[in-house]
Short mmCIF file of C-alpha atoms in Angstrom, two decimals:
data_model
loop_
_atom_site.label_atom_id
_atom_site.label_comp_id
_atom_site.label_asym_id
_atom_site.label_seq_id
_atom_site.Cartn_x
_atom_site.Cartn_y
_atom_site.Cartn_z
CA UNK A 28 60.02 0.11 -24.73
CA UNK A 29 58.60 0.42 -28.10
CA UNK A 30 56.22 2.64 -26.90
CA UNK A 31 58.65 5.26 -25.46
CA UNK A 32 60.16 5.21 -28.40
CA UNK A 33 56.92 5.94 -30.44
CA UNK A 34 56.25 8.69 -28.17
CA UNK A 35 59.73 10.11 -28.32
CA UNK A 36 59.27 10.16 -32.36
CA UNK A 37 56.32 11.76 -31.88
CA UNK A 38 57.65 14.74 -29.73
CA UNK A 39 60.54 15.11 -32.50
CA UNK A 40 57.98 15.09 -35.58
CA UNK A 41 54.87 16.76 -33.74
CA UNK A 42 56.61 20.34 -33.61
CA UNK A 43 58.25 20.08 -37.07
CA UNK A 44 54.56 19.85 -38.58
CA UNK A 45 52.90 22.01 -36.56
CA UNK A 46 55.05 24.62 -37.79
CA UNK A 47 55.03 23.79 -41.13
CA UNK A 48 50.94 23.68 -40.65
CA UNK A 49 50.59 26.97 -38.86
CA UNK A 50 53.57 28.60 -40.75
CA UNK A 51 52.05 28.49 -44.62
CA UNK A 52 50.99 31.87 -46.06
CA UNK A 53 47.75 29.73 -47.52
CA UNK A 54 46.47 28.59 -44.24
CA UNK A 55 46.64 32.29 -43.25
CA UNK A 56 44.27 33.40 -46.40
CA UNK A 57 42.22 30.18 -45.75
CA UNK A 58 41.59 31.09 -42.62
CA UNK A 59 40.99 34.79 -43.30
CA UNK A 60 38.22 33.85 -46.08
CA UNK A 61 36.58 31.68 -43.55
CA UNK A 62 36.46 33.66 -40.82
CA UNK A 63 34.55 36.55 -43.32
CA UNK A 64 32.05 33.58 -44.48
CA UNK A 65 28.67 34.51 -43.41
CA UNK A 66 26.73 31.95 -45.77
CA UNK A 67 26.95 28.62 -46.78
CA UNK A 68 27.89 30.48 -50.36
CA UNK A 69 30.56 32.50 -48.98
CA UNK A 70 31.85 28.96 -47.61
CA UNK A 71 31.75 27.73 -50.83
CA UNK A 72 33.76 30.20 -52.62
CA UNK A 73 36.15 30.14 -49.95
CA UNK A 74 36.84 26.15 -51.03
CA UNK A 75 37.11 27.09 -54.46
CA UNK A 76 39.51 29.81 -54.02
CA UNK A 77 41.53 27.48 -51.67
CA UNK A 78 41.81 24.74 -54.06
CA UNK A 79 42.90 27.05 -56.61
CA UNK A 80 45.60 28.87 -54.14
CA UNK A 81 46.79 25.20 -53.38
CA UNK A 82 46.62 23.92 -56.84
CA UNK A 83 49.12 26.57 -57.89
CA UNK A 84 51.62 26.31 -55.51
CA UNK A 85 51.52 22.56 -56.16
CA UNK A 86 52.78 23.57 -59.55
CA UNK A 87 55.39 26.58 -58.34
CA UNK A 88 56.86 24.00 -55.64
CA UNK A 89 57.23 21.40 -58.44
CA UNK A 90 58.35 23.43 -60.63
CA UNK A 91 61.11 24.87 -58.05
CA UNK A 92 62.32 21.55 -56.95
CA UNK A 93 62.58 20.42 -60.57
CA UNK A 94 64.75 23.46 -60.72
CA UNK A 95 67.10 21.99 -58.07
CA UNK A 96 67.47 18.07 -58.66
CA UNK A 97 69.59 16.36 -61.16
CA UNK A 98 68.28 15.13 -64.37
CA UNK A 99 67.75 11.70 -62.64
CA UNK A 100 66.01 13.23 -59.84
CA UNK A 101 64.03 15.33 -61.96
CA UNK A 102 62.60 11.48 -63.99
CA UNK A 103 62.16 9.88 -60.33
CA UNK A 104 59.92 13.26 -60.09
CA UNK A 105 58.28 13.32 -62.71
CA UNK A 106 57.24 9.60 -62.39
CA UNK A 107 56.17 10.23 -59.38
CA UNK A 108 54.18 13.31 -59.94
CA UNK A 109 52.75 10.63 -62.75
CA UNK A 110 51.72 8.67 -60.39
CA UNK A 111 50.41 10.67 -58.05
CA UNK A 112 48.19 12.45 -60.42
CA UNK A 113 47.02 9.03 -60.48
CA UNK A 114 46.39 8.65 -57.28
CA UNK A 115 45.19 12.08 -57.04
CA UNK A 116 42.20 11.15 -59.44
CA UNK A 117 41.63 7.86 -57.96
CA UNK A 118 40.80 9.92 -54.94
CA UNK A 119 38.82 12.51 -56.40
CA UNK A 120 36.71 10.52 -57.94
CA UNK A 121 36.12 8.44 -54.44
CA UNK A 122 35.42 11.62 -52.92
CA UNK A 123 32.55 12.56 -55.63
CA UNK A 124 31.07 9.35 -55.06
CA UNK A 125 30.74 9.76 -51.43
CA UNK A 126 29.10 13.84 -51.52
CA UNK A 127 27.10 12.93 -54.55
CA UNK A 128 24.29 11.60 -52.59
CA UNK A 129 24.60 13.85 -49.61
CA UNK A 130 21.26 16.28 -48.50
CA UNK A 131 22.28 19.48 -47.56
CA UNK A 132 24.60 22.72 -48.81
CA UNK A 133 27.49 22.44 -46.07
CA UNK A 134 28.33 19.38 -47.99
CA UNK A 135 29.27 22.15 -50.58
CA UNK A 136 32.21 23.11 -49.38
CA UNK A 137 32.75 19.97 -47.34
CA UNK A 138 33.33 18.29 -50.62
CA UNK A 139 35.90 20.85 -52.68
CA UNK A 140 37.59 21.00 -48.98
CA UNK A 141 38.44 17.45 -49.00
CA UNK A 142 39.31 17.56 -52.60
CA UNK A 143 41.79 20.66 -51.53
CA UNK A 144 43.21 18.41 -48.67
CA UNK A 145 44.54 15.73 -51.13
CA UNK A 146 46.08 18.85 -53.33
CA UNK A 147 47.08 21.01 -50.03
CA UNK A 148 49.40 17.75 -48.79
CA UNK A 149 51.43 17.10 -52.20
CA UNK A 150 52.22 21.11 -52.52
CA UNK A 151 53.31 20.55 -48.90
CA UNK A 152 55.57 17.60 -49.33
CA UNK A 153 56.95 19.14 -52.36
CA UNK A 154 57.43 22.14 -50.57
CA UNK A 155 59.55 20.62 -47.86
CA UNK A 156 61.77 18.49 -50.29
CA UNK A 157 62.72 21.59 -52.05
CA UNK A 158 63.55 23.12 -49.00
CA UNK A 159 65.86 20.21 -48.12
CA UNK A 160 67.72 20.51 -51.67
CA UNK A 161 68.06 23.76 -52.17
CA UNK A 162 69.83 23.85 -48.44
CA UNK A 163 72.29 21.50 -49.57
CA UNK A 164 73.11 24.29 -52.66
#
């Protein structure tokens, strides 16, 4: 029983975040850059320029749902953004340690890639709960 219910979560929340994957205007330049990347150096620059695209709309989406919340909301924010950025460095710096050592220039972009992952998913949950308020305006 508990696993038919799993599975019928899964179905409900599989298609919501596939679309929200597939549906960003980011993955679509991502992928564009990529699919132009010839070299290992082309790769790299790709990274960068992700991390950058993601980095700022982590700060448009946070600054748009700020926008939307009341001044209480907007404190549980930004404590949370407080301690995300936190958690955000914790995991950077794990994920420096573990390419520092590695042979090899895919680990290049391997490395700013997974850096971009941990910024990619806040901008994304951000995006989604400002979606959420500014449908109850």
């Amino acid at each position: 029983m508990r696993n038919a219910i799993l599975a019928s979560l899964l179905l409900f929340v599989m298609p919501a975040h596939a679309h929200t994957e597939a549906d960003h205007a980011l993955d679509a330049a991502d992928a564009a850059c990529y699919d132009d990347a010839v070299t290992t150096v082309d790769m790299v620059e790709c990274a960068g320029e992700s991390y950058d695209r993601w980095d700022r709309e982590l700060n448009l989406q946070y600054k748009r749902l700020m926008a939307v919340l009341s001044p209480e909301g907007q404190e549980a924010l930004r404590e949370s953004q407080r301690k995300w950025i936190a958690f955000r460095d914790a995991e950077f710096a794990f994920i420096d340690g573990a390419y520092r050592d590695r042979q090899g220039t895919i680990y290049r972009p391997m490395h700013i890639e997974a850096r971009t992952a941990i910024v990619k998913a806040r901008a994304k949950q951000l995006t989604m709960q400002s979606y959420l308020f500014e449908s109850e305006l």
